[in-house]
Amino acid sequence: MSSLSRELVFLILQFLEEEKFKESVHKLEKESGFFFNMKYFEEKVQAGEWEEVEKYLSGYTKVDDNRYSMKIFFEIRKQKYLEALDRQDKAKAVEILVTDLRVFSTFNEDLYKEITQLLTLGNFRENEQLSKYGDTKTARSIMLIELKKLIEANPLFRDKLVFPTLKSSRLRTLINQSLNWQHQLCKNPRPNPDIKTLFTDHTCAPSNGALGATPVNLPVAAVAKPAAFTSLGTHGPFPPAAAAANASALAGWMANAAASSTVQASVVTASSMPMPPNQVSILKRPITPPATLGMVDYQNLEQEQLMKRLRLAQNVEEVTYPATRQQASWSLEDLPRMVAFTIQQGSTVTSMDFHPSHHTLLLVGSGNGDITLWEVALRERLVTKPFKIWEPTACSLPFQASMVKDAPISVSRVAWSPDGNFIGAAFTKHLIHLYAYPGSNDLRQHLEIDAHVGCVNDIAFAHPNKQLCVVTCGDDKLIKVWDMNGRKLFNFEGHEARVYSICPHHKENIQFIFSTAIDGKIKAWLYDNMGSRVDYDAPGQWCTTMLYSADGSRLFSCGTSKDGESFLVEWNESEGAIKRTYVGFRKKSAGVVQFDTTQNHFLAAGEDNQIKFWDMDNINVLASIDADGGLPSVPRLRFNKEGNLLAVTTADNGFKILATATGLRSLRAIETPPFDVLRTPVESNALKVAGTSAAAATNMSPNEPKVERSSPIKPSSILNGVDTMARSTEKPKSLEDVSDRSKPWQLVEIVEPGQCRQVTMSDNSDSSSKVSRLLYTNSGVGILALGSNGVQKLWKWVRNEQNPSGKAVYVPKATSNVVPQHWQPNSGLLMTNDVSGVNLEDAVPCIALSKNDSYVMSACGGKVSLFNMMTFKVMTTFMPPPPASTFLAFHPQDNNIIAIGMEDSTIHIYNVRVDEVKSKLKGHQKRVTGLAFSTSLNILVSSGADAQLCVWNIDTWEKRKSVSIQMPAGKAPVGDTRVQFYSDQIRLLVVHETQLATYDASKMERIRQWIPQDGLSASISYAAYSSNGQLIYATFCDGNIGVFDADSLRLRCRIAPSAYISQAALNGSQPPYPVVVASHPQESNQIAVGMTDSSVKVMEPLESDGKWGVSPPAENGMLITRTASSSTTSNHTPDQIQR
């Protein structure tokens, strides 16, 4: 909005205030966001009108805009909560806690827990920090002082706290001046005219004799209150803002519009093309400024003089021009054609985008709605954000209706902002999500917008007027521009079909947007409200995408017709014609072809299960590759900004990373230090690798497996990470296949205590009680252990001393460098389960923790007990045996619903609030030993001692499917089976004493299987995913711990019992071993193991290592694994060469 329009709002505010329209004044203040009325705000706070307080604030800021805003809303909601507690209105307090204060738990979970605990106190003043809380009026006054400081410091309120100095009744004065001017323009001005309306311009009726102009001197009060003010039109004091901008960017492009164009003007420079004299004269006529003022007044006088009528072109024919650009030296080696590795996403990859400056950071959107951030060099999933609606109450009614009846939501497009600080995700229903990327392994919710009706087809970032904005398009035929606070700046209408894609760009100082619709129309828009400047027909006249080269100098489009014919073309911007059409597509593509550009020289498109490359200056295909197979018919692809990496989707819900030779070297440099580093004297004790020399190893005949994950015929051929059906004669497919042969990968084996960091929490009170179940708290600062005697113990890493202001100066962190404290309340209570009449040797301990760490639920053969984690008090008990409970799991969306696996093979769906079993599920033959929910698939997967997996619909609780795990030859289908979902909630880890296996839960088909062997031949006691899902930690009954690559189930590190168990204990009659393993919820390389001797051990790799070994290559080089020949391991087997 221009500065004069802003001033007009202030004039209206003054007028409304003078006329005592109090409610309208404050509504306009809030809606415009120009002036924050501190006096009004103070009045509402003192009156305790909290709803109006937050509603008024919402016009200026939101909770998560910045730390000042967050603190403002927190103080208001905390006061509202305390007042409800002071009134002893516990129901209202709970409502405030759940509805208003829960949002802050994401940022400070400990504080949220402390606030929750106030509910358990008779008087919240018993809390030391609230002991000085007085009466309500005083508390509000104290809070107001703090709020005023926060508002004044908040940059969002800058220049909004002071109302401009105006003479009284300024708007009336201006109206009088206007009427006086109108009266002077009358042909027959009359003295003392009777002006009765402001809706039309004033004119005096003709009289018998002409009179001189008489000024109109109306008193201020004489101007009647108008019901509304119409636009001031051409007489208004709002000339377009001057902006010296060269409009040649769109000049030629708009010169040759198609005959169907309905737009009559575009921006060109006078010198960019010849124009008939009569056209030039037309362009120089006076202009009328637009009635609606946009964020950027681009249509200034200079530009309007450059507007011209589009020339009609019946056909857009191919035109060739001599190439004058300086050609850089290049070769096929500049194309990323070598497969570096394949990564499993777990769901169909629908969109990808590399970070603009971190060239190995890849953003991936999935068909299940997930957004994932990958560090592809490490093959590490940094963070996954499953789809959820952040603010359901803010969503439109059409969207709420579509959520009930339509298919699940998928990601349609993901994109990085140009500075890499934000990501945008568009979804197939209505919404876009914006996340802030702070530079760590984190994505923070920034903004959710109900942007379009139907699918949001594309999202992009732009910088009009040097302000970061988001541009979206959708099925509602609209293009919209939003600022980063969610305010809609522009709404572009003009397409007659669903808008398929957008391409924001700029040339010099001109910012514009190209858009394409599924009727084949291409339109161009400036950031104003004057409509489209272009109306072209795209080749193929269906789904088309437009992209500029990296330097912004060349424009390309790629599209596919409804008949499957694909077109890749370059446009000549100076003429608005197609410069060249590239050839090499099949006559009938199986879908819409996607493309990308790189290095200002190459184009790539995915088609016919291949990737095809073109030199931008040559219409013929430069190269075609199938990337070792496994690509879908029309793969999606994306270059990184350097052009040395290319991500391409696979047919089995993953993607491949292709690289140039330079790209491969950079990937290896990031993934691991050179091999020789591992053999330096400093590190020689850290890695115990025995066996044949590298030279001897290279003489052995290596296998060259080609893993076909999607094969429906023999899925079990993938065993221990190896495709047993692969042919050893297959040739290497990439540069790594050759270069890595001289650098054999080696398994890292940790056999001495000094080779990893560790800390032990011992329990000397009852060493005969083993640790049966083990959990990290969700905050990651505590460990909860359930012993076989039914007693739960909690260890915490405590925070440091607090500063005088009462704010923690250090957030506690779980670490093996510090021994956590065995934590108990002042009462000395223990969390002891009901074990009356229970034979503890036969009991099956089970435990589950609420999401906010406030409550823990457990059982040990007796009743299920619900404990308060702060006081250790038993809140309630339920489900007395028989049958006994054997596994517990909270419903992911409702902590009041609990799934309870039973000794009699049934599963009870229990509602704690009403103390009632809602459903009883029957499908297993023996006791239930595992439960795992997937909200993505809307299922509960159960496992039992019968080696069966059952899938249940969590809406109807009907059984969808039942499968038996495939047992190794000679093994009976008995023993506990456990299940855990990967972060994508589709891939499932299945653990049995005989195997580790991963399944695609959407089909319940097995992907991988690993069977104990060689150095890890004992039975598996437990296994769990790491927090990032890249590793699987498995414990064995002989004391070994294996660290596996989660995708391939290949062993990357072995921790021998001698590394963490004393020699004396190992030499005893019953050496201890880990019964259970738990992975830290944030630190992917930290684990805790619960031992048979009742101790708990926390382990991490050395800080110099940073991680547990190196991921073994999937297909490249030689993998040499062998067991350590020492007294610390009971397994001695020959060397094994593993592919």
GROMACS .gro file of C-alpha atoms in nm, residues 136-388:
model
  253
  136THR     CA    1  -0.599  -1.044   4.007
  137LYS     CA    2  -0.598  -0.666   3.957
  138THR     CA    3  -0.240  -0.631   4.080
  139ALA     CA    4  -0.124  -0.926   3.871
  140ARG     CA    5  -0.275  -0.774   3.558
  141SER     CA    6  -0.105  -0.439   3.625
  142ILE     CA    7   0.232  -0.606   3.672
  143MET     CA    8   0.183  -0.808   3.355
  144LEU     CA    9   0.089  -0.493   3.160
  145ILE     CA   10   0.423  -0.333   3.244
  146GLU     CA   11   0.601  -0.638   3.099
  147LEU     CA   12   0.372  -0.648   2.792
  148LYS     CA   13   0.435  -0.281   2.711
  149LYS     CA   14   0.810  -0.340   2.721
  150LEU     CA   15   0.777  -0.643   2.492
  151ILE     CA   16   0.553  -0.458   2.246
  152GLU     CA   17   0.788  -0.160   2.231
  153ALA     CA   18   1.085  -0.391   2.170
  154ASN     CA   19   0.905  -0.600   1.908
  155PRO     CA   20   1.016  -0.495   1.556
  156LEU     CA   21   0.671  -0.580   1.420
  157PHE     CA   22   0.526  -0.288   1.621
  158ARG     CA   23   0.788  -0.042   1.506
  159ASP     CA   24   0.631   0.284   1.380
  160LYS     CA   25   0.286   0.159   1.487
  161LEU     CA   26   0.270   0.290   1.843
  162VAL     CA   27   0.242   0.664   1.771
  163PHE     CA   28  -0.055   0.821   1.595
  164PRO     CA   29   0.055   1.097   1.352
  165THR     CA   30  -0.003   1.458   1.458
  166LEU     CA   31  -0.306   1.589   1.268
  167LYS     CA   32  -0.514   1.902   1.287
  168SER     CA   33  -0.861   1.826   1.413
  169SER     CA   34  -1.115   1.710   1.155
  170ARG     CA   35  -0.849   1.685   0.885
  171LEU     CA   36  -1.061   1.465   0.658
  172ARG     CA   37  -1.352   1.710   0.669
  173THR     CA   38  -1.113   1.993   0.582
  174LEU     CA   39  -0.989   1.806   0.275
  175ILE     CA   40  -1.346   1.736   0.165
  176ASN     CA   41  -1.433   2.104   0.199
  177GLN     CA   42  -1.131   2.196  -0.009
  178SER     CA   43  -1.242   1.948  -0.275
  179LEU     CA   44  -1.594   2.087  -0.279
  180ASN     CA   45  -1.455   2.437  -0.305
  181TRP     CA   46  -1.244   2.330  -0.604
  182GLN     CA   47  -1.545   2.162  -0.767
  183HIS     CA   48  -1.750   2.475  -0.718
  184GLN     CA   49  -1.482   2.688  -0.884
  185LEU     CA   50  -1.499   2.458  -1.187
  186CYS     CA   51  -1.872   2.509  -1.228
  187LYS     CA   52  -1.975   2.681  -1.550
  188ASN     CA   53  -2.241   2.878  -1.365
  189PRO     CA   54  -2.120   2.903  -1.004
  190ARG     CA   55  -2.382   3.028  -0.761
  191PRO     CA   56  -2.325   3.197  -0.428
  192ASN     CA   57  -2.382   2.987  -0.118
  193PRO     CA   58  -2.459   2.662  -0.305
  194ASP     CA   59  -2.665   2.395  -0.133
  195ILE     CA   60  -2.450   2.082  -0.149
  196LYS     CA   61  -2.653   1.781  -0.044
  197THR     CA   62  -2.433   1.485  -0.141
  198LEU     CA   63  -2.074   1.373  -0.163
  199PHE     CA   64  -2.156   1.079  -0.387
  200THR     CA   65  -2.128   1.282  -0.706
  201ASP     CA   66  -1.920   1.581  -0.812
  202HIS     CA   67  -2.077   1.915  -0.734
  203THR     CA   68  -2.219   2.132  -1.016
  204CYS     CA   69  -2.435   2.443  -0.993
  205ALA     CA   70  -2.758   2.453  -1.186
  206PRO     CA   71  -2.768   2.709  -1.473
  207SER     CA   72  -2.906   3.057  -1.386
  208ASN     CA   73  -3.016   3.359  -1.588
  209GLY     CA   74  -2.688   3.538  -1.549
  210ALA     CA   75  -2.334   3.420  -1.511
  211LEU     CA   76  -2.178   3.481  -1.173
  212GLY     CA   77  -1.820   3.478  -1.062
  213ALA     CA   78  -1.686   3.184  -0.872
  214THR     CA   79  -1.759   3.205  -0.503
  215PRO     CA   80  -1.557   3.000  -0.260
  216VAL     CA   81  -1.752   2.738  -0.074
  217ASN     CA   82  -1.699   2.799   0.294
  218LEU     CA   83  -1.879   2.523   0.475
  219PRO     CA   84  -1.834   2.474   0.845
  220VAL     CA   85  -1.689   2.140   0.939
  221ALA     CA   86  -2.009   2.029   1.103
  222ALA     CA   87  -2.208   2.110   0.792
  223VAL     CA   88  -2.069   1.812   0.603
  224ALA     CA   89  -2.308   1.528   0.659
  225LYS     CA   90  -2.176   1.188   0.753
  226PRO     CA   91  -2.154   0.987   0.436
  227ALA     CA   92  -2.243   0.622   0.458
  228ALA     CA   93  -1.934   0.539   0.257
  229PHE     CA   94  -1.669   0.712   0.052
  230THR     CA   95  -1.637   0.614  -0.309
  231SER     CA   96  -1.301   0.600  -0.485
  232LEU     CA   97  -1.151   0.943  -0.544
  233GLY     CA   98  -1.073   0.832  -0.898
  234THR     CA   99  -0.881   1.071  -1.122
  235HIS     CA  100  -0.931   1.356  -0.881
  236GLY     CA  101  -0.762   1.178  -0.592
  237PRO     CA  102  -0.425   1.286  -0.456
  238PHE     CA  103  -0.275   0.944  -0.524
  239PRO     CA  104  -0.043   0.952  -0.827
  240PRO     CA  105   0.148   0.628  -0.883
  241ALA     CA  106   0.481   0.619  -0.704
  242ALA     CA  107   0.773   0.702  -0.927
  243ALA     CA  108   0.999   0.409  -1.003
  244ALA     CA  109   1.272   0.418  -1.259
  245ALA     CA  110   1.263   0.067  -1.396
  246ASN     CA  111   1.363  -0.069  -1.730
  247ALA     CA  112   1.074  -0.272  -1.868
  248SER     CA  113   1.263  -0.429  -2.153
  249ALA     CA  114   1.247  -0.764  -1.974
  250LEU     CA  115   0.895  -0.831  -2.091
  251ALA     CA  116   0.921  -0.622  -2.403
  252GLY     CA  117   0.972  -0.867  -2.682
  253TRP     CA  118   0.804  -1.153  -2.500
  254MET     CA  119   0.484  -0.956  -2.503
  255ALA     CA  120   0.525  -0.824  -2.857
  256ASN     CA  121   0.383  -1.126  -3.038
  257ALA     CA  122   0.084  -1.238  -2.836
  258ALA     CA  123  -0.150  -1.497  -2.976
  259ALA     CA  124  -0.463  -1.388  -3.154
  260SER     CA  125  -0.674  -1.506  -2.864
  261SER     CA  126  -0.521  -1.247  -2.634
  262THR     CA  127  -0.773  -1.054  -2.432
  263VAL     CA  128  -0.521  -0.823  -2.271
  264GLN     CA  129  -0.455  -0.502  -2.457
  265ALA     CA  130  -0.131  -0.374  -2.307
  266SER     CA  131   0.213  -0.482  -2.203
  267VAL     CA  132   0.528  -0.320  -2.080
  268VAL     CA  133   0.796  -0.256  -2.342
  269THR     CA  134   1.070  -0.004  -2.399
  270ALA     CA  135   1.032   0.241  -2.680
  271SER     CA  136   1.363   0.137  -2.828
  272SER     CA  137   1.313  -0.238  -2.806
  273MET     CA  138   1.119  -0.266  -3.130
  274PRO     CA  139   0.986  -0.046  -3.412
  275MET     CA  140   0.639   0.099  -3.358
  276PRO     CA  141   0.408   0.285  -3.593
  277PRO     CA  142   0.396   0.658  -3.520
  278ASN     CA  143   0.028   0.646  -3.436
  279GLN     CA  144   0.099   0.384  -3.170
  280VAL     CA  145   0.367   0.598  -3.011
  281SER     CA  146   0.131   0.892  -2.990
  282ILE     CA  147  -0.130   0.679  -2.828
  283LEU     CA  148   0.118   0.569  -2.565
  284LYS     CA  149   0.193   0.928  -2.468
  285ARG     CA  150  -0.165   1.018  -2.377
  286PRO     CA  151  -0.244   1.097  -2.012
  287ILE     CA  152  -0.316   0.798  -1.799
  288THR     CA  153  -0.560   0.721  -1.522
  289PRO     CA  154  -0.398   0.572  -1.215
  290PRO     CA  155  -0.535   0.239  -1.098
  291ALA     CA  156  -0.811   0.255  -0.844
  292THR     CA  157  -0.658  -0.027  -0.645
  293LEU     CA  158  -0.312   0.038  -0.515
  294GLY     CA  159  -0.091  -0.266  -0.484
  295MET     CA  160   0.211  -0.344  -0.278
  296VAL     CA  161   0.439  -0.220  -0.556
  297ASP     CA  162   0.330   0.063  -0.783
  298TYR     CA  163   0.511  -0.062  -1.090
  299GLN     CA  164   0.284   0.107  -1.338
  300ASN     CA  165   0.447   0.449  -1.317
  301LEU     CA  166   0.421   0.723  -1.574
  302GLU     CA  167   0.742   0.624  -1.749
  303GLN     CA  168   0.625   0.265  -1.787
  304GLU     CA  169   0.277   0.359  -1.893
  305GLN     CA  170   0.428   0.562  -2.175
  306LEU     CA  171   0.593   0.239  -2.284
  307MET     CA  172   0.271   0.038  -2.293
  308LYS     CA  173   0.167  -0.084  -2.635
  309ARG     CA  174  -0.102  -0.292  -2.788
  310LEU     CA  175   0.007  -0.649  -2.851
  311ARG     CA  176   0.068  -0.740  -3.212
  312LEU     CA  177  -0.140  -1.034  -3.328
  313ALA     CA  178   0.042  -1.346  -3.438
  314GLN     CA  179  -0.170  -1.623  -3.586
  315ASN     CA  180   0.100  -1.885  -3.538
  316VAL     CA  181   0.398  -1.899  -3.311
  317GLU     CA  182   0.650  -2.043  -3.552
  318GLU     CA  183   1.001  -2.156  -3.479
  319VAL     CA  184   1.260  -1.888  -3.552
  320THR     CA  185   1.634  -1.945  -3.563
  321TYR     CA  186   1.896  -1.687  -3.474
  322PRO     CA  187   2.271  -1.696  -3.494
  323ALA     CA  188   2.432  -1.777  -3.164
  324THR     CA  189   2.645  -1.494  -3.035
  325ARG     CA  190   2.704  -1.608  -2.679
  326GLN     CA  191   3.055  -1.698  -2.572
  327GLN     CA  192   3.068  -2.075  -2.541
  328ALA     CA  193   3.234  -2.217  -2.231
  329SER     CA  194   3.440  -2.531  -2.264
  330TRP     CA  195   3.244  -2.839  -2.159
  331SER     CA  196   3.223  -3.215  -2.209
  332LEU     CA  197   3.001  -3.510  -2.122
  333GLU     CA  198   3.197  -3.537  -1.797
  334ASP     CA  199   3.015  -3.223  -1.682
  335LEU     CA  200   2.688  -3.420  -1.673
  336PRO     CA  201   2.599  -3.608  -1.351
  337ARG     CA  202   2.552  -3.952  -1.506
  338MET     CA  203   2.715  -4.188  -1.253
  339VAL     CA  204   2.493  -4.340  -0.984
  340ALA     CA  205   2.637  -4.258  -0.641
  341PHE     CA  206   2.370  -4.435  -0.436
  342THR     CA  207   1.999  -4.497  -0.392
  343ILE     CA  208   1.801  -4.371  -0.094
  344GLN     CA  209   1.466  -4.505   0.022
  345GLN     CA  210   1.208  -4.238   0.103
  346GLY     CA  211   0.935  -4.483   0.201
  347SER     CA  212   0.663  -4.312  -0.003
  348THR     CA  213   0.629  -4.188  -0.360
  349VAL     CA  214   0.855  -3.889  -0.413
  350THR     CA  215   0.644  -3.610  -0.562
  351SER     CA  216   0.884  -3.314  -0.553
  352MET     CA  217   1.250  -3.235  -0.478
  353ASP     CA  218   1.463  -2.923  -0.439
  354PHE     CA  219   1.829  -2.875  -0.344
  355HIS     CA  220   1.930  -2.604  -0.098
  356PRO     CA  221   2.057  -2.293  -0.282
  357SER     CA  222   2.396  -2.291  -0.105
  358HIS     CA  223   2.433  -2.625   0.080
  359HIS     CA  224   2.463  -2.834  -0.232
  360THR     CA  225   2.409  -3.177  -0.070
  361LEU     CA  226   2.100  -3.076   0.129
  362LEU     CA  227   1.791  -3.210  -0.047
  363LEU     CA  228   1.430  -3.130   0.036
  364VAL     CA  229   1.184  -3.405  -0.058
  365GLY     CA  230   0.803  -3.404  -0.066
  366SER     CA  231   0.614  -3.734  -0.060
  367GLY     CA  232   0.285  -3.884  -0.163
  368ASN     CA  233   0.196  -3.948   0.200
  369GLY     CA  234   0.226  -3.579   0.285
  370ASP     CA  235   0.569  -3.600   0.450
  371ILE     CA  236   0.838  -3.335   0.402
  372THR     CA  237   1.189  -3.470   0.453
  373LEU     CA  238   1.528  -3.303   0.467
  374TRP     CA  239   1.817  -3.524   0.354
  375GLU     CA  240   2.191  -3.478   0.381
  376VAL     CA  241   2.254  -3.688   0.074
  377ALA     CA  242   2.631  -3.701   0.120
  378LEU     CA  243   2.578  -3.888   0.447
  379ARG     CA  244   2.260  -4.057   0.325
  380GLU     CA  245   2.111  -3.921   0.645
  381ARG     CA  246   1.749  -3.822   0.695
  382LEU     CA  247   1.791  -3.507   0.904
  383VAL     CA  248   1.426  -3.442   0.978
  384THR     CA  249   1.084  -3.555   0.861
  385LYS     CA  250   0.766  -3.352   0.907
  386PRO     CA  251   0.454  -3.570   0.859
  387PHE     CA  252   0.153  -3.382   0.727
  388LYS     CA  253  -0.082  -3.246   0.987
   0.00000   0.00000   0.00000
